[in-house]
Short mmCIF file of C-alpha atoms and ligand atoms in Angstrom, two decimals:
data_model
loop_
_atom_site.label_atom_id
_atom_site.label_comp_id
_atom_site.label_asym_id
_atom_site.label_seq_id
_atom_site.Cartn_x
_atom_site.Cartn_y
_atom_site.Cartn_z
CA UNK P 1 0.00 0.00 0.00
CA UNK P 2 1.01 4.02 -0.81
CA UNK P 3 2.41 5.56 -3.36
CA UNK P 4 1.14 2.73 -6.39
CA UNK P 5 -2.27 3.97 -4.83
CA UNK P 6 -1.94 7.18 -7.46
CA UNK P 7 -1.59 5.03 -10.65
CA UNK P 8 -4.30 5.03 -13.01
CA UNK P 9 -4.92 3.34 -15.93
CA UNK P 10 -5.76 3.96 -19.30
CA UNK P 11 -9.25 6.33 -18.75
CA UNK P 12 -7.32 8.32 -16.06
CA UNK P 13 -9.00 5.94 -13.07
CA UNK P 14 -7.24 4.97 -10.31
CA UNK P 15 -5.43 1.37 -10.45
CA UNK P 16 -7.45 0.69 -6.54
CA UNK P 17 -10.54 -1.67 -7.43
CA UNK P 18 -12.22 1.50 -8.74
CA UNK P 19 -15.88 0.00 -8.54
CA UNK P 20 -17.59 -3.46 -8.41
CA UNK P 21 -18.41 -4.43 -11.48
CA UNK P 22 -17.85 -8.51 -11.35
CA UNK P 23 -21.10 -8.86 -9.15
CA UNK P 24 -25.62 -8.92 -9.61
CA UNK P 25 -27.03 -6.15 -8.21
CA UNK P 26 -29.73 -6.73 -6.05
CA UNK P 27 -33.15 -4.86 -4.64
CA UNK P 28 -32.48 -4.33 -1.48
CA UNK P 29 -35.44 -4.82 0.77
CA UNK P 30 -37.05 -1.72 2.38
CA UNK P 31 -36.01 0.40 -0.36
CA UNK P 32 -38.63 2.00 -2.95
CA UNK P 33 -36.89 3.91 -6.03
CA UNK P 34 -39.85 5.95 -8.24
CA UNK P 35 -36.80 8.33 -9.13
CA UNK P 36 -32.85 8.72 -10.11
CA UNK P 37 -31.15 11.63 -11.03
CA UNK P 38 -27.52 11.00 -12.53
CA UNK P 39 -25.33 14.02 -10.92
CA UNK P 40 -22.34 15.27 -11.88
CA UNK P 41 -19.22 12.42 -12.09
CA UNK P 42 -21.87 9.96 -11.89
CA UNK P 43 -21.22 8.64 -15.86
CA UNK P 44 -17.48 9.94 -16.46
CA UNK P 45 -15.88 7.15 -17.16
CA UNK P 46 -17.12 4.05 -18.96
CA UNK P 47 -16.79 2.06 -15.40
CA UNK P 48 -19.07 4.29 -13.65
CA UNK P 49 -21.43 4.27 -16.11
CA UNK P 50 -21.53 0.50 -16.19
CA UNK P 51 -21.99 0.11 -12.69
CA UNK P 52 -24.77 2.87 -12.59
CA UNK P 53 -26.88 1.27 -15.41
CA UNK P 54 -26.29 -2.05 -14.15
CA UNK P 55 -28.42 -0.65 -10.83
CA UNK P 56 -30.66 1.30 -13.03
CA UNK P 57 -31.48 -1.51 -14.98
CA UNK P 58 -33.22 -2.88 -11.46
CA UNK P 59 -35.43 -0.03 -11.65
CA UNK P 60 -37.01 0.23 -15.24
CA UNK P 61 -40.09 1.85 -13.55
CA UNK P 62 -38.31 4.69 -12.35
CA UNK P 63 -38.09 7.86 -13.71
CA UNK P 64 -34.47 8.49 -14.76
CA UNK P 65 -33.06 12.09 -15.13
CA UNK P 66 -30.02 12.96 -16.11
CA UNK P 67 -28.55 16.08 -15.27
CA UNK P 68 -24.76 15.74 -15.18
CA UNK P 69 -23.58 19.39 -14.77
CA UNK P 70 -25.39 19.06 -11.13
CA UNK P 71 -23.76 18.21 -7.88
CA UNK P 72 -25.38 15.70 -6.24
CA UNK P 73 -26.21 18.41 -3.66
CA UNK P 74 -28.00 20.82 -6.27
CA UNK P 75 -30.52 18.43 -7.14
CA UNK P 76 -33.92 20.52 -7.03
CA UNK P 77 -36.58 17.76 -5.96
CA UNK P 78 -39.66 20.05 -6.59
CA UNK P 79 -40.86 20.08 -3.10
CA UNK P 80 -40.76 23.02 -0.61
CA UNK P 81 -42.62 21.68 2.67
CA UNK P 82 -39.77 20.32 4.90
CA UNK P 83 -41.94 16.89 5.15
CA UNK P 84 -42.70 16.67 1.69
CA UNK P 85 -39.11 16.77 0.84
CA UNK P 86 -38.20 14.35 3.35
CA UNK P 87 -40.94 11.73 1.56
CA UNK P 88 -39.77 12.12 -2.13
CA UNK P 89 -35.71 12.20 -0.68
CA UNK P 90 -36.67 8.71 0.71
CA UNK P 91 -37.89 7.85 -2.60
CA UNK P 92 -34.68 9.04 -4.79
CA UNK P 93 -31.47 7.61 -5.30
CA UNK P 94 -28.98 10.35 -6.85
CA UNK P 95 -25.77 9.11 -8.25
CA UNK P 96 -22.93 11.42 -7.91
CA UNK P 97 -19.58 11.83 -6.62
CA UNK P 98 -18.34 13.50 -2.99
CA UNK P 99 -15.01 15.37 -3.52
CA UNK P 100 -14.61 15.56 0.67
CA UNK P 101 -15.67 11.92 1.49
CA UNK P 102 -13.07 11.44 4.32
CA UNK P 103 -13.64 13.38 7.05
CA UNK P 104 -12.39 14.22 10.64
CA UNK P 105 -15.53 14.64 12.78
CA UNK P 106 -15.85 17.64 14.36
CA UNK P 107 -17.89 17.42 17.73
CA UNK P 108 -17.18 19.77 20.60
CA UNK P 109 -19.79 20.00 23.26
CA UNK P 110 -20.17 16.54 24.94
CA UNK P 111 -17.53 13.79 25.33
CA UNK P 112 -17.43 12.07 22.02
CA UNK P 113 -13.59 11.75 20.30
CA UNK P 114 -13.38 12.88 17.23
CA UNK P 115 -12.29 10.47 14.85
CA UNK P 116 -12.24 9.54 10.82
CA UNK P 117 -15.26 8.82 9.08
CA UNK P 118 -16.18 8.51 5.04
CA UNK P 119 -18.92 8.30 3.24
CA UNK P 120 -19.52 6.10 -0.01
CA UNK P 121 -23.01 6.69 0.64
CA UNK P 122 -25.40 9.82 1.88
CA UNK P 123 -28.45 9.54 3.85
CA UNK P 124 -30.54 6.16 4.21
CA UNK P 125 -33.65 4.63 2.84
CA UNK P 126 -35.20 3.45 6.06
CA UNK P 127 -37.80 5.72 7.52
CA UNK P 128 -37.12 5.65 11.33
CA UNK P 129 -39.16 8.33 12.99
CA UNK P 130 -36.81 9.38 15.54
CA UNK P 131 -33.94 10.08 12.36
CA UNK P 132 -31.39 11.96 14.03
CA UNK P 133 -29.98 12.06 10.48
CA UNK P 134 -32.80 13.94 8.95
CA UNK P 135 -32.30 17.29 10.59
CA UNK P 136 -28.36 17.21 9.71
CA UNK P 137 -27.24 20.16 7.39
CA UNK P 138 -26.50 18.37 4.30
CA UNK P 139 -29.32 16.09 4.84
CA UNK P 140 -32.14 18.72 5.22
CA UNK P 141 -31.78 20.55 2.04
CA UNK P 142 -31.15 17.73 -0.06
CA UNK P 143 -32.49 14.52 1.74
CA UNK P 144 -32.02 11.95 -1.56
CA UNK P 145 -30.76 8.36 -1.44
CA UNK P 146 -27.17 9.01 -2.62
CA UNK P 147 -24.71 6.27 -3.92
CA UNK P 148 -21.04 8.06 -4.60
CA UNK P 149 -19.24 6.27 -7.56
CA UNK P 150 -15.79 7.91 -6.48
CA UNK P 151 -14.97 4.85 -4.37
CA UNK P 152 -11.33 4.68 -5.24
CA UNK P 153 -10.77 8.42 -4.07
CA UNK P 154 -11.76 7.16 -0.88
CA UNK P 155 -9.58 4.34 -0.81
CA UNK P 156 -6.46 6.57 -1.83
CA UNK P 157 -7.93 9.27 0.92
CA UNK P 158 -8.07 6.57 3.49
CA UNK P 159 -4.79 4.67 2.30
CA UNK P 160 -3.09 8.05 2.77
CA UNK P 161 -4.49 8.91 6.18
CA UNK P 162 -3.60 5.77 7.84
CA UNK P 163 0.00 5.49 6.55
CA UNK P 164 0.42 9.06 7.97
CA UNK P 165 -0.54 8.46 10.76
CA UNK P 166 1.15 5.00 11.01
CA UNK P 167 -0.94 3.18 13.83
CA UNK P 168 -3.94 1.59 13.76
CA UNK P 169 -6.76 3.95 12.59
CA UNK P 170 -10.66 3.58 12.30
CA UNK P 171 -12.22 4.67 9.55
CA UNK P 172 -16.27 4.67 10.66
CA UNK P 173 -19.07 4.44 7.99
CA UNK P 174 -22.74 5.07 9.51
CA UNK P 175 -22.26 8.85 10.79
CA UNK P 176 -24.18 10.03 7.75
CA UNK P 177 -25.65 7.14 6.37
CA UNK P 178 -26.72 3.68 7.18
CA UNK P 179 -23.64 1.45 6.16
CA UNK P 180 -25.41 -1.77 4.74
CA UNK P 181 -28.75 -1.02 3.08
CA UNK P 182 -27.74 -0.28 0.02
CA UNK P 183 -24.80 -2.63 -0.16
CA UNK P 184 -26.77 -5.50 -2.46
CA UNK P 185 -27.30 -2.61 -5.11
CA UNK P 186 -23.50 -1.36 -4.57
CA UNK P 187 -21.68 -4.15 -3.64
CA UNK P 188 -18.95 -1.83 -2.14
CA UNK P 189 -18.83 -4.10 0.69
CA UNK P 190 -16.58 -6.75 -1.80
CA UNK P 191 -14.20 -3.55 -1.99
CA UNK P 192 -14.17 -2.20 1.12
CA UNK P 193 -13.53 -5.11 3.52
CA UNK P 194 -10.62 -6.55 1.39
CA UNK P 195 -9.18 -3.22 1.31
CA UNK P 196 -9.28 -2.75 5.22
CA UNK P 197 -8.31 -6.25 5.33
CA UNK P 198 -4.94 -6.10 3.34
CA UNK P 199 -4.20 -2.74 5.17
CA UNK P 200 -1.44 -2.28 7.91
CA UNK P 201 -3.21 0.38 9.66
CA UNK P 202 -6.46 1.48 8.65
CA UNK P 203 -9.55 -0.25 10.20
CA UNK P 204 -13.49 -0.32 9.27
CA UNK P 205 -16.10 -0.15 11.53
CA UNK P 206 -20.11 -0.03 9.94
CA UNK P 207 -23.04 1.11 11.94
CA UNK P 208 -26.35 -0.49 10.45
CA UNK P 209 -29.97 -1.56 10.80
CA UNK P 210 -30.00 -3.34 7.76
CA UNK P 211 -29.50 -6.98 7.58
CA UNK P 212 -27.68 -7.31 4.01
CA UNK P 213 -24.72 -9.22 5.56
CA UNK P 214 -24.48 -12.32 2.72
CA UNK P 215 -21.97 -10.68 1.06
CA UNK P 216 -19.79 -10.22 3.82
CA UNK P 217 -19.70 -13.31 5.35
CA UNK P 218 -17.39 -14.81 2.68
CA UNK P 219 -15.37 -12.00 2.76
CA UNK P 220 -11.36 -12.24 3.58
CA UNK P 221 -11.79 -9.67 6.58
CA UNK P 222 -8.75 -10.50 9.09
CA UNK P 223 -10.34 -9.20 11.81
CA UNK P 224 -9.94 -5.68 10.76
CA UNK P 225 -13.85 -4.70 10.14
CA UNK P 226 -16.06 -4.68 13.14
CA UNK P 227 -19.68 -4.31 11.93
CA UNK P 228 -22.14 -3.00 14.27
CA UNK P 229 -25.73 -2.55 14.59
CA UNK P 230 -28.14 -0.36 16.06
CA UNK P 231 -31.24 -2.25 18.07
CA UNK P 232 -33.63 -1.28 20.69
CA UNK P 233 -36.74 -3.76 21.94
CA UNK P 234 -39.02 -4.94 19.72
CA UNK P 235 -42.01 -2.94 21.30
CA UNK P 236 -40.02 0.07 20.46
CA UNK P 237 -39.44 -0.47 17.23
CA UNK P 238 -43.03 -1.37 16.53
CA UNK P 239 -43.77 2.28 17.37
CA UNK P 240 -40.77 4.00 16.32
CA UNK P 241 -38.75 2.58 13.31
CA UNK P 242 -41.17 1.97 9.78
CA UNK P 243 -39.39 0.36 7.05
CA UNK P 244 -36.54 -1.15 9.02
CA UNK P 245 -35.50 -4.57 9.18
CA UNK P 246 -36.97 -6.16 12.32
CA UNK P 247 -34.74 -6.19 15.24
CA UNK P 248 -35.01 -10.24 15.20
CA UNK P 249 -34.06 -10.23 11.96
CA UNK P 250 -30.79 -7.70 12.94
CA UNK P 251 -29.80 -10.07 16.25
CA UNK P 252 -30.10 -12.93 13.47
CA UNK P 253 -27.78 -11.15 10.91
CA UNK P 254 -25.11 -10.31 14.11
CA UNK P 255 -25.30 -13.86 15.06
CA UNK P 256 -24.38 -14.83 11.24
CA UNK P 257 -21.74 -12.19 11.23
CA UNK P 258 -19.91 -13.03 14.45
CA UNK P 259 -19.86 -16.91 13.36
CA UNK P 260 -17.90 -15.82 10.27
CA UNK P 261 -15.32 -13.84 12.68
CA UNK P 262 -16.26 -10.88 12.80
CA UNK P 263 -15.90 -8.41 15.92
CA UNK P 264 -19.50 -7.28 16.15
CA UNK P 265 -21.04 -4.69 18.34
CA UNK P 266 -24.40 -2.87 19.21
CA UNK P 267 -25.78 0.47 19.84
CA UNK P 268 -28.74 0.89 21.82
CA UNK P 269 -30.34 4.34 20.92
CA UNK P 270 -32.09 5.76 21.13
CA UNK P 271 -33.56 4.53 24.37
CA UNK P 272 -37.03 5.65 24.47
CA UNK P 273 -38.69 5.77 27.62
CA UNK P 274 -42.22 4.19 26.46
CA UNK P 275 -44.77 3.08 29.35
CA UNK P 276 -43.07 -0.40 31.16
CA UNK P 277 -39.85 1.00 29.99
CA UNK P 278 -37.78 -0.66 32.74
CA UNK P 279 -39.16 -4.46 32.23
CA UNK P 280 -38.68 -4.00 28.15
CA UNK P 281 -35.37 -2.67 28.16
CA UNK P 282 -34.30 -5.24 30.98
CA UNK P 283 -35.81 -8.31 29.15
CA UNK P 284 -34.20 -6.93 25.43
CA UNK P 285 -31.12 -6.32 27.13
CA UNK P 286 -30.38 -9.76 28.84
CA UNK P 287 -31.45 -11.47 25.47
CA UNK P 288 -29.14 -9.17 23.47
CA UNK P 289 -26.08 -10.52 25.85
CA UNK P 290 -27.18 -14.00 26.16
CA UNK P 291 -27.83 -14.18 22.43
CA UNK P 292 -25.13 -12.37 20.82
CA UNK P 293 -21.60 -12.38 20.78
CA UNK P 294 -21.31 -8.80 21.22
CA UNK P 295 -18.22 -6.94 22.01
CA UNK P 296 -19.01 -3.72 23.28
CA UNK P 297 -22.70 -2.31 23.64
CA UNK P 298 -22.83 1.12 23.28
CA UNK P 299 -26.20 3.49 24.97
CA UNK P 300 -27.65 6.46 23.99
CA UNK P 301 -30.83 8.78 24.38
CA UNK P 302 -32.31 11.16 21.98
CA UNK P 303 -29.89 13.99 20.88
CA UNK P 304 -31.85 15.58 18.10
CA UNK P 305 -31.31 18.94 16.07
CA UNK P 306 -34.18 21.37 15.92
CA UNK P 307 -34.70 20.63 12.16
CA UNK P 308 -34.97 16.46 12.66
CA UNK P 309 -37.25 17.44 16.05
CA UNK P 310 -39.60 19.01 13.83
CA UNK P 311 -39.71 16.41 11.38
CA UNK P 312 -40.34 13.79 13.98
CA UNK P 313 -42.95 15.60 15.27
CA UNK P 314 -44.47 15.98 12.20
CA UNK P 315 -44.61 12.25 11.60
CA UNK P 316 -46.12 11.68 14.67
CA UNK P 317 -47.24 14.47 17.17
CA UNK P 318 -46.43 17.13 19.55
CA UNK P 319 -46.63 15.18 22.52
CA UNK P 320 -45.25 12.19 21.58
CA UNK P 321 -42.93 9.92 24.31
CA UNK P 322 -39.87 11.28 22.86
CA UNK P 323 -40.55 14.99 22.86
CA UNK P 324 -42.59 14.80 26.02
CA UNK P 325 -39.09 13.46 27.97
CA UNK P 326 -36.62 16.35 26.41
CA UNK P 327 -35.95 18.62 28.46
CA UNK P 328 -36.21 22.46 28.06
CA UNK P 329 -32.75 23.84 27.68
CA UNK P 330 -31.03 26.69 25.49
CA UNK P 331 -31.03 25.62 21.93
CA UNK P 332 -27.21 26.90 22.18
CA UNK P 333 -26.31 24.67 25.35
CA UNK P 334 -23.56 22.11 25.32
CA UNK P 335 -23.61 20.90 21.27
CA UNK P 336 -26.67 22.10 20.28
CA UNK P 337 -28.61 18.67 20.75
CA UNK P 338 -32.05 18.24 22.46
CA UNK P 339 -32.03 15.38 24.65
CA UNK P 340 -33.73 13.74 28.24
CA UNK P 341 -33.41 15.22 31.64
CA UNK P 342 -29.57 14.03 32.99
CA UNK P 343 -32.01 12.31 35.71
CA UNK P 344 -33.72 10.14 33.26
CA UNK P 345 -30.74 9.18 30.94
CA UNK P 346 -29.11 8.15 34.37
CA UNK P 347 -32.17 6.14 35.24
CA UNK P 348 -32.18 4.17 31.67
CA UNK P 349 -28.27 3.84 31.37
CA UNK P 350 -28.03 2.48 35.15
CA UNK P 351 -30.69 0.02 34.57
CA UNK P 352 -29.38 -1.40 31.34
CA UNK P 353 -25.64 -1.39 32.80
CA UNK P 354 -26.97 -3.39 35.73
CA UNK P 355 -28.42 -5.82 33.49
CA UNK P 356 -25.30 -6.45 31.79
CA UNK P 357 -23.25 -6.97 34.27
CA UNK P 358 -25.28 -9.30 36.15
CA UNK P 359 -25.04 -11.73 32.92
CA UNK P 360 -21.40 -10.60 31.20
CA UNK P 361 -19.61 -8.75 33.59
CA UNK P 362 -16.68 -8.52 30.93
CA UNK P 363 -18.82 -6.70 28.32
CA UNK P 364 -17.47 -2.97 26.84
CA UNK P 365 -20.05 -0.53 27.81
CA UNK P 366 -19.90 3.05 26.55
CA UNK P 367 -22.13 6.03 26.28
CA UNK P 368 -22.70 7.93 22.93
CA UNK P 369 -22.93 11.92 22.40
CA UNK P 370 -23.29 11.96 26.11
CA UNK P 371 -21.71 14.53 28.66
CA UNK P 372 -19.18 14.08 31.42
CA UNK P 373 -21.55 13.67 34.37
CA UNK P 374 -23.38 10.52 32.96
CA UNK P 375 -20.49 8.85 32.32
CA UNK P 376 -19.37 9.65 35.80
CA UNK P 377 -23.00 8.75 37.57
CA UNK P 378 -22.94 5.37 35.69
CA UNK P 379 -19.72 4.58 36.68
CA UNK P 380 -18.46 4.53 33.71
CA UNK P 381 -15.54 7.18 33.62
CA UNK P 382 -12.48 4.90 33.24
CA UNK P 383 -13.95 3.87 29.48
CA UNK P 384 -14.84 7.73 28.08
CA UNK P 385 -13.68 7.85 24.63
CA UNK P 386 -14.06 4.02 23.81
CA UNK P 387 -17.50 3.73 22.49
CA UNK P 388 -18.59 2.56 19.12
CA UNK P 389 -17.02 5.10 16.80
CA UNK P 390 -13.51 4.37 17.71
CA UNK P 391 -11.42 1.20 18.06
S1 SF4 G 1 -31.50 3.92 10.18
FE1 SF4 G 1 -30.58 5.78 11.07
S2 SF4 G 1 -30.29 7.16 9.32
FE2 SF4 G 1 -31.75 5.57 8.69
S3 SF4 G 1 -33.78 6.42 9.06
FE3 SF4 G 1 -33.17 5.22 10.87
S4 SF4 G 1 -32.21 6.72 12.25
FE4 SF4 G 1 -32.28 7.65 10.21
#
C-alpha cells in the first residue's frame, strides 16, 4: 500500500478496485426507487457508467433524469414543505460523486472523540421516525438516497491517512448514512472489507440496521472490520422505526456475522422511555447478551437537532414519548442537541448497565454523544472515549 495507490490506468482511473463491477445487483429490501437523477461524475468514465446502469437496470419503472452538470447536492426535488421533501428524498437515489468523502468529525460539546469517518453513501432509505440524520445540514436541504461512484478516491484518501498516521486507525461508515442497506445494489462491501483487510493500519467499523450481511460473510476480513448494529426492543421499534429490518431479523444477521469472525457490536439508541420502559429494556437487554456475541454495547438517548425534532414531530405528534421526555434547555447549550433530563438518561443507562453486568460482567459498555456527568454517575468514567465510533 502508498504511493502505487496514485496510478491510473488507461481512462485516467485509479489502479485501486475503482468500482464493483464482477457482481448482480440486487433490490435491497425496504427500499422503494420511483426516481434517479444521474449528478455530476456519476457517468465519467465508462466504469461508472456501467456500474450505474447495471443498478438502473433494477429499476425500469423509475423515472431516470439525467442532469450531469449538477452536484449531487443541487438536485432541485420540486418540493418546498420540509416533510414533503423528506418523503420524495426517501424515494430518490442520486448518483454522484463526494469530492470531501473522508472526514475528521468535528464534535465539541459533549464527550465524544473525534475520529475519521467517510462516506460512499449519503443519507438512508429506512424511515425511522426518531432520524437523528434527517435534521443534519447536508441532509435537510437535499435529503435523496445518494450512492457516490468515487470509491477509489476514498480508498487513496483513506490509504493516505492511515500510513500518515502510522498506527492503527478507524475509519467509521454510519455517521451520515446507514452502512449496509444499500450494499446488495453497490456491492462496495466486496471492496471495502478486502481493502481494510490487506491494510497495515487502517480499520473499518459499519453502523447499520440493515440486515444485508451475505456478502460479507465470505469475505477475507482479518479481523480488521467490526460491523455494528443499532437495536432497541421490539415494542419500540413497533412504534418508532417503519421500514426497518426487524430487530429479530438484525440479532439474526449479528449472530451470522460473528460466526464468520467478525468483531461485532451494538448500539442501543435511542432509548425511548415508552410506558413499562424498565421491564422492556431489561428483558431486550439480557437477550441481546445471552444471544449475541457482542463486544461492546454502546447506549444512547435522543440527541436531536431542531430541524430532525420538527420532522419527527411531524410524523407523529407534539406530545409524543420522545418529545414529552426532552428537556427544556437553550437551543445553544452544550452541542446544540435536544435530549432527556440528565435524571432520566441516568435512570435508563443504570438500569441497562446493571443488566449487563449481572449476565457478562466482561462486556465494553460506553455512552454515545453523552456529557461528562453521565459517564461519571454510571460509573463509567475509566472507558470515556471508547465507544462505538472508535477502536
Ligand atoms: S437507520 Fe438511522 S439514518 Fe436511517 S432512518 Fe433510521 S435513524 Fe435515520
Amino acid at each position: 500500500m502508498g504511493n502505487d495507490s496514485i496510478q491510473t490506468d488507461l481512462f485516467g482511473e485509479s489502479m485501486w478496485p475503482v468500482l464493483p463491477v464482477e457482481y448482480k445487483p440486487v433490490h435491497p429490501d425496504y427500499v422503494n426507487i420511483s426516481r434517479i437523477y444521474l449528478a455530476q461524475g456519476s457517468l465519467s468514465t465508462p466504469k461508472k457508467r456501467q456500474f450505474v446502469e447495471n443498478i438502473c437496470d433494477l429499476y425500469p419503472e423509475a423515472d431516470i433524469r439525467e442532469c450531469l452538470e449538477t452536484p449531487h447536492n443541487r438536485i432541485d426535488l420540486g418540493e418546498t414543505d420540509a416533510l414533503a421533501l423528506h418523503r420524495t428524498g426517501k424515494r430518490t437515489l442520486v448518483f454522484g460523486e463526494l469530492k470531501s468523502a473522508v472526514r475528521f468529525s468535528e464534535e465539541d460539546g459533549n464527550t465524544c472523540p473525534n475520529y475519521w469517518h467517510f462516506s460512499p453513501y449519503g443519507f438512508c432509505p429506512f424511515g425511522c421516525k426518531y432520524c437523528y440524520l434527517a435534521g443534519t445540514q447536508g441532509v435537510k436541504f437535499s435529503p435523496a438516497i445518494k450512492i457516490y461512484v468515487n470509491l477509489a478516491d476514498m480508498l487513496m484518501e483513506i490509504d493516505r491517512v492511515a500510513n500518515r498516521l502510522k498506527k492503527q486507525t478507524p475509519f467509521y461508515l454510519g455517521k451520515l448514512q446507514d452502512a449496509l442497506a444499500l450494499d446488495p445494489l453497490t456491492g462496495y462491501s466486496t471492496i471495502l472489507v478486502p481493502f481494510f483487510a490487506k491494510h497495515p493500519y487502517a480499520r473499518f467499523i459499519l453502523l447499520t440496521k440493515s440486515t444485508n450481511v451475505d456478502r460479507l460473510l465470505g469475505l477475507e476480513h482479518n479481523g480488521h472490520t467490526t460491523l455494528s448494529w443499532s437495536v432497541n426492543p421490539p415494542e419500540v421499534c413497533k412504534q418508532f422505526e417503519a421500514a426497518v429490518p426487524t430487530v429479530d431479523s438484525r440479532l439474526e444477521a449479528m449472530c451470522r456475522a460473528a460466526s464468520s469472525g467478525y468483531p461485532v457490536r451494538a448500539v442501543m439508541m435511542p432509548i425511548i422511555p415508552i410506558e413499562g420502559w424498565q421491564d422492556i429494556y431489561s428483558s431486550f437487554t439480557r437477550r441481546l447478551v445471552e444471544n449475541v456475541p457482542i463486544q461492546r454495547l454502546t447506549l444512547g438517548g435522543i440527541c436531536i437537532y431542531r430541524g430532525a425534532r420538527s420532522l419527527m414531530e411531524r410524523k407523529m405528534e407534539l406530545n409524543n414519548t420522545i418529545s414529552t421526555h426532552i428537556e427544556r434547555v437553550p437551543e445553544n447549550a452544550g452541542d446544540g442537541r435536544a435530549r432527556y433530563s440528565k435524571a432520566l438518561r441516568n435512570e435508563m443507562y443504570s438500569l441497562i448497565i446493571e443488566t449487563v453486568r449481572q449476565i457478562r460482567p466482561e462486556l465494553e459498555l460506553a455512552l454515545c454523544l453523552e456529557e461528562p456527568e453521565l459517564w461519571e454517575s454510571t460509573g463509567l468514567q475509566e472507558r470515556l472515549g471508547q465507544c462505538n465510533c472508535v477502536l
